[in-house]
XYZ file of C-alpha atoms in Angstrom:
574
model
C -18.716 46.066 -30.398
C -16.716 43.153 -31.726
C -17.741 39.899 -33.337
C -16.165 36.583 -34.248
C -18.175 36.418 -37.408
C -17.061 37.994 -40.630
C -19.543 39.487 -42.893
C -20.935 38.960 -46.320
C -21.127 36.176 -48.852
C -19.880 35.872 -52.245
C -19.956 36.229 -55.869
C -23.435 35.353 -56.811
C -22.301 34.311 -59.991
C -19.996 32.451 -57.796
C -22.844 31.011 -55.960
C -25.260 31.481 -58.635
C -23.772 30.939 -61.945
C -21.260 29.133 -60.062
C -22.924 27.307 -57.290
C -26.134 26.679 -58.782
C -28.064 23.749 -57.642
C -31.369 22.691 -59.100
C -34.119 25.108 -58.198
C -37.229 23.385 -56.922
C -40.626 24.712 -57.872
C -41.760 26.476 -54.717
C -45.334 27.437 -53.884
C -46.258 31.074 -54.308
C -46.052 33.142 -51.158
C -48.869 35.447 -50.190
C -48.227 39.100 -50.818
C -47.642 41.309 -47.810
C -50.352 43.745 -46.797
C -49.505 47.373 -47.643
C -49.079 49.575 -44.605
C -48.601 53.213 -43.816
C -47.997 52.685 -40.102
C -44.829 53.899 -38.439
C -42.438 51.088 -37.553
C -41.203 51.046 -33.967
C -37.721 49.911 -33.026
C -37.833 46.440 -31.461
C -35.874 46.343 -28.187
C -36.313 42.568 -27.822
C -34.821 41.965 -31.259
C -32.081 44.443 -30.415
C -31.211 42.634 -27.181
C -30.746 39.407 -29.134
C -28.358 41.166 -31.514
C -26.627 42.838 -28.564
C -25.944 39.436 -26.991
C -24.514 38.102 -30.257
C -22.560 41.083 -31.533
C -21.879 43.497 -28.655
C -21.797 41.717 -25.299
C -18.243 40.424 -25.746
C -17.038 44.020 -25.324
C -19.911 45.804 -23.585
C -20.870 42.946 -21.258
C -24.108 40.953 -21.124
C -25.911 43.743 -19.242
C -24.115 46.609 -20.981
C -21.956 47.341 -17.932
C -18.744 47.658 -19.971
C -17.351 44.398 -18.585
C -17.278 42.085 -21.608
C -14.760 39.279 -22.080
C -12.729 41.345 -24.567
C -12.610 44.554 -22.540
C -8.944 44.010 -21.606
C -8.017 44.185 -25.303
C -9.618 47.579 -25.816
C -7.779 50.913 -25.508
C -10.323 51.925 -22.860
C -13.360 50.250 -21.270
C -16.635 51.037 -23.043
C -19.117 53.263 -21.269
C -21.718 51.452 -19.126
C -25.011 51.442 -20.972
C -26.893 50.352 -17.863
C -26.066 53.648 -16.168
C -29.375 55.568 -15.905
C -27.504 58.850 -16.347
C -26.187 57.721 -19.726
C -29.683 56.742 -20.860
C -30.988 60.144 -19.783
C -28.497 62.086 -21.918
C -28.179 59.819 -24.973
C -29.880 60.794 -28.239
C -30.984 57.909 -30.497
C -29.841 59.537 -33.747
C -26.350 59.996 -32.325
C -26.273 56.460 -30.956
C -27.332 55.105 -34.344
C -24.552 57.058 -36.038
C -21.999 55.755 -33.534
C -23.029 52.173 -34.271
C -22.910 52.877 -38.007
C -19.526 54.660 -38.111
C -17.762 53.042 -35.142
C -14.833 54.563 -33.265
C -11.583 52.796 -34.140
C -9.604 54.880 -31.639
C -11.646 53.272 -28.884
C -11.549 49.832 -30.478
C -15.085 49.854 -31.864
C -15.456 48.897 -35.541
C -18.227 50.312 -37.726
C -21.357 48.265 -38.317
C -22.868 50.331 -41.133
C -22.843 49.625 -44.885
C -19.051 50.009 -45.112
C -18.461 47.225 -42.586
C -17.480 43.742 -43.678
C -19.880 42.421 -41.082
C -22.592 45.055 -41.316
C -25.730 45.150 -39.224
C -28.888 46.023 -41.156
C -30.232 49.545 -40.671
C -33.385 48.369 -38.896
C -31.344 46.210 -36.560
C -29.012 49.102 -35.746
C -32.088 51.012 -34.596
C -33.187 47.918 -32.696
C -29.803 48.007 -30.957
C -30.439 51.622 -29.961
C -33.740 50.542 -28.426
C -31.953 47.674 -26.676
C -29.433 50.048 -25.079
C -32.274 52.095 -23.617
C -33.945 48.890 -22.439
C -30.828 48.006 -20.420
C -31.515 50.936 -18.102
C -35.332 50.787 -18.066
C -37.066 47.707 -16.722
C -40.331 46.423 -18.196
C -41.964 47.129 -14.834
C -40.925 50.794 -15.004
C -42.291 51.077 -18.532
C -45.576 49.463 -17.499
C -45.848 51.780 -14.489
C -45.174 54.772 -16.725
C -47.916 53.660 -19.109
C -50.411 53.477 -16.255
C -49.365 56.870 -14.892
C -49.603 58.494 -18.301
C -53.028 56.993 -18.977
C -54.262 58.305 -15.627
C -53.274 61.846 -16.601
C -56.011 62.160 -19.186
C -53.252 63.514 -21.456
C -53.915 66.447 -23.720
C -52.111 68.051 -26.686
C -49.277 69.412 -24.527
C -48.239 65.945 -23.348
C -48.927 64.122 -26.618
C -45.221 64.164 -27.511
C -44.693 61.344 -24.989
C -46.412 58.904 -27.341
C -45.212 60.519 -30.571
C -42.620 58.100 -32.000
C -41.067 60.779 -34.209
C -40.185 62.909 -31.162
C -37.888 60.285 -29.707
C -35.469 59.971 -32.597
C -33.704 63.294 -31.987
C -34.410 63.998 -28.321
C -32.888 62.663 -25.124
C -34.753 61.314 -22.126
C -33.584 64.358 -20.184
C -35.204 66.683 -22.726
C -38.448 64.755 -22.443
C -38.264 64.803 -18.631
C -37.688 68.557 -18.489
C -40.562 69.216 -20.859
C -42.965 66.885 -19.063
C -41.995 68.078 -15.579
C -42.661 71.671 -16.608
C -46.179 70.600 -17.574
C -46.651 68.523 -14.399
C -44.846 70.482 -11.648
C -46.627 68.625 -8.823
C -45.815 65.142 -10.108
C -42.987 63.297 -8.286
C -39.785 63.055 -10.309
C -39.796 59.246 -10.172
C -43.241 59.209 -11.760
C -42.124 61.608 -14.486
C -39.115 59.398 -15.240
C -41.393 56.348 -15.429
C -43.553 58.120 -18.005
C -40.408 59.073 -19.926
C -39.320 55.412 -19.946
C -42.749 54.505 -21.283
C -42.532 57.142 -23.998
C -39.018 56.096 -24.956
C -40.292 52.576 -25.570
C -42.446 53.952 -28.413
C -39.612 55.648 -30.315
C -39.528 55.095 -34.065
C -36.753 54.925 -36.611
C -38.686 55.032 -39.835
C -41.988 55.944 -41.385
C -43.125 53.369 -43.935
C -44.766 54.894 -46.990
C -47.916 53.314 -48.414
C -47.160 50.551 -50.910
C -48.113 51.181 -54.547
C -49.407 48.087 -56.359
C -48.591 47.582 -60.043
C -49.298 45.169 -62.879
C -46.536 44.252 -65.283
C -44.706 41.658 -67.314
C -41.210 40.226 -67.002
C -39.615 38.685 -70.067
C -36.258 37.168 -70.834
C -34.128 35.232 -73.279
C -31.979 32.219 -72.384
C -28.665 31.994 -74.249
C -26.157 29.146 -74.077
C -22.853 30.957 -73.597
C -20.888 27.873 -74.625
C -22.563 27.264 -77.979
C -23.916 30.752 -78.644
C -27.374 29.325 -79.340
C -30.733 29.998 -77.722
C -31.733 27.412 -75.134
C -35.342 26.282 -74.700
C -37.532 23.716 -72.961
C -36.003 24.489 -69.566
C -37.830 25.025 -66.262
C -37.915 28.734 -65.423
C -38.577 30.322 -62.071
C -39.192 33.915 -60.997
C -38.724 35.119 -57.451
C -39.858 38.471 -56.062
C -38.127 39.863 -52.978
C -39.324 42.483 -50.521
C -36.346 44.882 -50.177
C -37.382 45.782 -46.627
C -36.133 42.432 -45.339
C -35.535 40.347 -48.494
C -38.156 37.796 -47.707
C -39.660 36.119 -50.763
C -42.950 37.750 -51.697
C -43.831 35.739 -54.780
C -42.640 32.672 -56.700
C -43.823 31.865 -60.233
C -42.828 28.947 -62.463
C -42.910 28.498 -66.220
C -41.125 26.755 -69.090
C -38.737 28.424 -71.509
C -40.039 28.398 -75.076
C -38.120 26.556 -77.791
C -36.736 29.883 -79.044
C -35.271 30.613 -75.594
C -37.861 33.187 -74.553
C -39.909 33.229 -71.358
C -42.519 35.498 -69.804
C -44.106 36.032 -66.389
C -47.231 38.145 -65.877
C -47.343 40.095 -62.613
C -50.614 41.267 -61.056
C -51.031 43.751 -58.191
C -47.505 43.451 -56.811
C -45.828 46.097 -54.619
C -43.810 48.467 -56.784
C -40.732 48.180 -54.563
C -40.341 44.433 -55.074
C -37.235 43.265 -56.940
C -37.225 40.268 -59.263
C -34.721 37.623 -60.281
C -35.334 34.911 -62.874
C -33.488 31.605 -63.075
C -33.397 28.387 -65.070
C -32.102 24.913 -64.277
C -29.711 23.369 -66.809
C -27.801 20.121 -66.225
C -28.777 20.264 -62.546
C -27.185 23.693 -62.177
C -29.096 26.902 -61.554
C -28.315 30.013 -63.604
C -29.821 33.383 -62.717
C -30.498 36.745 -64.309
C -29.639 40.197 -63.057
C -32.273 41.896 -60.917
C -35.185 43.948 -62.223
C -38.035 46.104 -60.983
C -41.509 47.037 -62.127
C -43.183 50.385 -61.575
C -46.117 52.477 -62.676
C -43.861 54.135 -65.260
C -42.008 50.909 -66.108
C -44.546 48.094 -66.407
C -42.077 45.687 -68.019
C -38.579 44.382 -67.344
C -36.232 42.151 -69.348
C -34.151 39.606 -67.417
C -31.948 37.639 -69.850
C -30.104 34.554 -68.577
C -26.865 32.987 -69.839
C -26.246 29.290 -69.196
C -23.119 27.215 -69.826
C -22.312 23.617 -70.665
C -20.289 21.763 -68.006
C -16.624 20.779 -68.162
C -14.547 18.374 -66.057
C -11.216 19.716 -67.323
C -9.374 21.203 -64.329
C -6.719 22.743 -66.599
C -9.142 25.590 -67.353
C -8.682 26.847 -63.774
C -5.992 29.310 -62.737
C -5.219 31.126 -59.506
C -4.824 34.733 -60.582
C -4.153 36.048 -57.091
C -2.784 34.341 -53.993
C -2.261 36.648 -51.017
C -1.066 35.205 -47.720
C -1.044 36.942 -44.347
C 0.800 35.161 -41.546
C 0.647 35.907 -37.859
C 3.178 34.390 -35.451
C 2.856 33.981 -31.704
C 5.164 32.181 -29.287
C 3.444 28.840 -29.897
C 1.323 29.177 -33.014
C 1.376 30.299 -36.626
C -1.897 31.514 -38.118
C -2.070 31.417 -41.915
C -4.633 33.310 -44.013
C -4.546 32.416 -47.720
C -6.760 34.471 -50.019
C -7.318 32.813 -53.416
C -8.835 34.392 -56.516
C -9.787 31.685 -59.016
C -10.501 32.162 -62.716
C -12.189 29.794 -65.151
C -10.563 30.356 -68.535
C -13.118 28.346 -70.519
C -16.613 29.211 -71.693
C -17.947 26.254 -69.713
C -18.808 25.912 -66.040
C -16.376 23.676 -64.138
C -18.230 20.922 -62.246
C -15.327 18.846 -60.902
C -13.322 15.902 -62.193
C -16.206 13.462 -61.732
C -18.791 15.637 -63.431
C -20.823 15.779 -60.217
C -20.377 18.867 -58.045
C -21.192 16.794 -54.970
C -17.988 14.855 -55.606
C -15.975 18.060 -55.350
C -14.957 20.903 -57.621
C -12.123 23.338 -56.825
C -9.326 21.766 -54.736
C -7.646 23.576 -51.814
C -4.576 21.673 -50.516
C -3.365 22.397 -46.966
C -0.184 21.421 -45.111
C -0.525 17.902 -43.633
C -0.405 19.180 -40.044
C -2.761 22.147 -40.560
C -5.153 22.627 -37.659
C -8.536 24.326 -37.320
C -9.125 24.900 -41.056
C -11.884 27.392 -41.856
C -13.122 28.755 -45.166
C -14.897 31.934 -46.203
C -16.198 33.251 -49.509
C -15.508 36.775 -50.655
C -17.246 38.885 -53.255
C -17.076 42.286 -54.870
C -13.977 44.265 -53.898
C -12.966 41.703 -51.243
C -14.464 43.691 -48.410
C -17.076 41.067 -47.586
C -16.757 37.484 -46.408
C -19.025 34.812 -44.929
C -18.435 31.191 -43.911
C -18.111 28.658 -46.716
C -19.494 25.516 -45.146
C -19.822 23.596 -48.416
C -16.200 22.377 -48.525
C -15.251 18.865 -47.391
C -11.888 17.124 -46.749
C -10.280 14.598 -49.105
C -6.873 12.901 -49.226
C -5.650 15.604 -51.628
C -7.031 18.551 -49.672
C -10.374 20.267 -49.234
C -12.896 20.298 -52.078
C -15.546 22.867 -52.784
C -18.969 21.721 -53.942
C -19.846 24.832 -55.940
C -19.336 24.972 -59.697
C -16.797 27.504 -60.954
C -18.420 29.865 -63.432
C -16.582 30.995 -66.567
C -14.566 34.185 -66.525
C -11.780 35.944 -64.641
C -11.966 36.373 -60.869
C -14.840 33.906 -60.726
C -14.454 33.007 -57.081
C -12.644 34.264 -53.982
C -11.890 31.904 -51.112
C -10.218 32.802 -47.839
C -8.579 29.810 -46.155
C -7.510 30.052 -42.523
C -5.595 27.469 -40.492
C -3.048 27.247 -37.694
C 0.193 25.344 -37.179
C 2.305 24.739 -34.058
C 5.290 27.108 -33.967
C 8.508 27.253 -31.947
C 11.526 29.001 -33.440
C 11.005 28.323 -37.114
C 9.280 26.031 -39.598
C 8.471 25.407 -43.247
C 4.898 25.709 -44.430
C 4.356 23.747 -47.631
C 1.512 22.357 -49.688
C 0.832 21.453 -53.304
C -0.666 23.869 -55.823
C -3.135 22.187 -58.217
C -3.562 25.088 -60.662
C -1.329 27.548 -62.497
C -0.705 30.404 -60.085
C 0.580 33.905 -60.728
C 2.981 35.628 -58.342
C 2.046 34.758 -54.736
C 2.401 37.455 -52.094
C 3.046 37.115 -48.360
C 2.509 39.749 -45.663
C 4.230 39.098 -42.338
C 4.185 41.265 -39.191
C 7.597 42.757 -38.431
C 7.863 40.892 -35.136
C 11.300 39.269 -35.275
C 10.274 36.337 -37.477
C 11.737 36.436 -40.984
C 10.980 34.642 -44.223
C 13.959 33.028 -45.975
C 14.440 31.443 -49.375
C 13.433 32.520 -52.865
C 11.117 35.323 -51.797
C 11.684 38.986 -52.553
C 11.052 41.522 -49.783
C 9.664 44.978 -50.511
C 10.664 46.225 -47.075
C 8.619 47.185 -44.021
C 5.401 49.161 -44.358
C 3.253 50.734 -41.647
C -0.484 50.318 -41.202
C -2.473 51.606 -38.212
C 0.560 51.633 -35.954
C 1.777 48.151 -36.960
C 4.696 47.328 -39.233
C 4.468 44.627 -41.885
C 6.872 43.195 -44.449
C 5.686 42.066 -47.874
C 7.315 39.285 -49.884
C 6.672 38.135 -53.453
C 7.472 34.761 -54.972
C 7.763 33.212 -58.412
C 4.762 31.886 -60.358
C 3.852 28.272 -59.624
C 2.789 25.807 -62.306
C -0.078 23.378 -61.791
C 1.180 20.375 -59.846
C 3.945 22.393 -58.202
C 4.212 23.372 -54.566
C 4.263 26.422 -52.336
C 7.013 26.464 -49.702
C 7.447 29.149 -47.037
C 10.310 28.902 -44.532
C 10.191 31.035 -41.385
C 13.001 31.607 -38.907
C 13.102 33.184 -35.468
C 10.808 33.820 -32.545
C 8.459 36.786 -32.216
C 10.021 39.347 -29.912
C 8.004 40.614 -26.978
C 6.000 43.659 -28.066
C 7.690 43.501 -31.441
C 4.686 43.895 -33.654
C 3.041 40.496 -33.628
C -0.660 41.062 -33.918
C -3.455 39.230 -32.186
C -5.443 36.666 -34.122
C -8.478 38.938 -34.162
C -6.358 41.829 -35.375
C -5.028 39.845 -38.315
C -8.557 39.104 -39.378
C -9.491 42.755 -38.899
C -6.555 43.819 -41.077
C -7.386 41.357 -43.838
C -11.155 41.590 -43.708
C -12.522 44.060 -41.237
C -10.130 46.950 -41.736
C -10.376 46.956 -45.494
C -9.793 45.287 -48.812
C -6.347 43.943 -49.596
C -5.183 45.296 -52.947
C -1.838 44.790 -54.668
C -0.555 47.636 -56.813
C 2.914 47.324 -58.342
C 3.788 44.739 -55.733
C 2.879 46.958 -52.774
C 0.148 45.880 -50.363
C -2.305 48.643 -49.627
C -4.805 47.924 -46.901
C -7.531 50.533 -47.092
C -9.291 51.379 -43.855
C -13.032 51.163 -43.388
C -13.313 54.935 -43.470
C -11.399 55.227 -46.727
C -13.524 52.556 -48.309
C -16.657 54.295 -47.101
C -15.681 57.343 -49.133
C -14.751 55.333 -52.226
C -17.133 54.492 -55.085
C -19.092 51.296 -54.497
C -20.201 48.979 -57.280
C -23.629 48.731 -55.724
C -25.577 47.284 -58.665
C -23.111 44.407 -59.020
C -23.051 43.817 -55.274
C -26.841 43.830 -55.156
C -27.131 41.242 -57.890
C -24.400 39.051 -56.446
C -25.873 39.078 -52.969
C -29.403 38.457 -54.166
C -28.132 35.593 -56.298
C -26.393 34.242 -53.223
C -29.645 34.413 -51.302
C -31.364 32.461 -54.080
C -28.601 29.849 -54.156
C -28.735 29.385 -50.393
C -32.505 28.922 -50.489
C -32.127 26.330 -53.230
C -29.309 24.509 -51.462
C -31.354 24.277 -48.285
C -34.482 23.159 -50.132
C -32.456 20.362 -51.753
C -30.868 19.220 -48.497
C -27.374 20.364 -49.473
C -26.836 22.569 -46.421
C -27.781 22.119 -42.776
C -30.465 24.235 -41.148
C -27.917 25.864 -38.820
C -25.530 26.783 -41.642
C -28.420 27.962 -43.805
C -29.799 30.277 -41.127
C -26.354 31.687 -40.305
C -25.325 32.354 -43.889
C -28.718 33.643 -45.009
C -28.883 36.112 -42.130
C -25.429 37.476 -42.934
C -26.167 37.763 -46.644
C -29.499 39.454 -45.907
C -27.873 41.978 -43.560
C -25.229 42.860 -46.146
C -27.830 43.133 -48.887
C -30.087 45.353 -46.796
C -27.149 47.572 -45.873
C -26.219 48.098 -49.533
C -29.836 48.548 -50.583
C -30.680 51.044 -47.861
C -27.467 52.990 -48.436
C -28.099 53.249 -52.169
C -31.755 54.202 -51.829
C -30.973 56.893 -49.274
């Protein structure tokens, strides 16, 4: 399975303490009804995901004939083959989707992926694969046949959702045929298809309802004083799908304190408080209430605004270039810091007029932007930037502190046998780094090479440059043509190396690109990621409510953030 989208959003303090638009007072949502029913995998939902995320390799009908099949080491197996569906076991299929198989060209889609699919949706995909080889008519016929049997205890497994997780269709057929030796095989298979349609991935425990209180203190991080008389808002999220379960509003007291009383709320809900200050939204960490913990404190720090761009620095600038016979693809990964104790809101003082500036070469084509968060293993589209004469401007505030925001900038340039890529640099920048495939194209000028390095069968050369002062320029001169089969990587592969294959880390000037599997075994800062992603979700909701983002962009970004958040949450809880 491959995808053109790249996963996750952000630095919630990026988007939260740093994006922060005014939070409107939203009406309270009704609380969901507790349930103890077993959830059944949704094949229809899975087929939608299959079309979006899998069909480009596996084909629209799962026949292994997708548009990208020629780029794979081997064609994927045909899911619409009835024999495959008879032998496949859902638990194994789920694990294959989660872990991937890089040797066969399939990336993972579990929590370690940069474009993860939520756990429930991975099970929905499993159901979709079975649906590709079992028509609705066959399932309906099987239901009628099974009902006509007057089934007893021996055949009850056919409608037992828990049976289907760890058993194949063939196992079910053999068991049912032994009980019904005089029934035609086609009828037995129809009943198996019907039973398979009931398979379950999860049993939902009954929801425990709790009463509690959430308090907090608002501190102005610029002045060090308590901040009062501000509108406060509390959101409760259902961690099953991160829909909003409850919204409460209040006003911060003059001493900076606030309080929300919670009545009969599910104990698994998570809460985030926020306040609006100077038309910017600032949020707390996340908290929970439980029978043993009926209270939670959610302090919030706000900051005064600044229009002084000199407080910004670029602490990391990593560039990966990919050269083909006619085109140069440039990936520039920026890590911005705000060295003041104020939030940067742009030169005009209005974030809508632009904040952080990203200059591009004058002839840059197809510019695209993505936000990164955490350990740079997660990215989602950044559709808030807009073009100006000086370059592209973000519309999110830049929160105080180091590594406040990560932006990945991608663009292309026409290429023949050499060129110079140059653009201005508006902020003080530490040592920039370039990674170039060892394909016959070389970088010349005042750049220091650390020699070739291998990664997943490809050879790359890393170069480092001198620091650049604000107002200076970045200039990269390339010479030569990529040799045939000489190591140039496909556009998708460059993205996979930078984003999908792992996080780019610089240690002592050496680029280490950790693979998905290595990252999966490494410690994950889950609490920070949770808070950042949830803050991102809040910021997106606010931006959409205030008309600052289109419906299409909002739905796309929110879905990706939600999938990443659910993947982290489910992984941690398990």
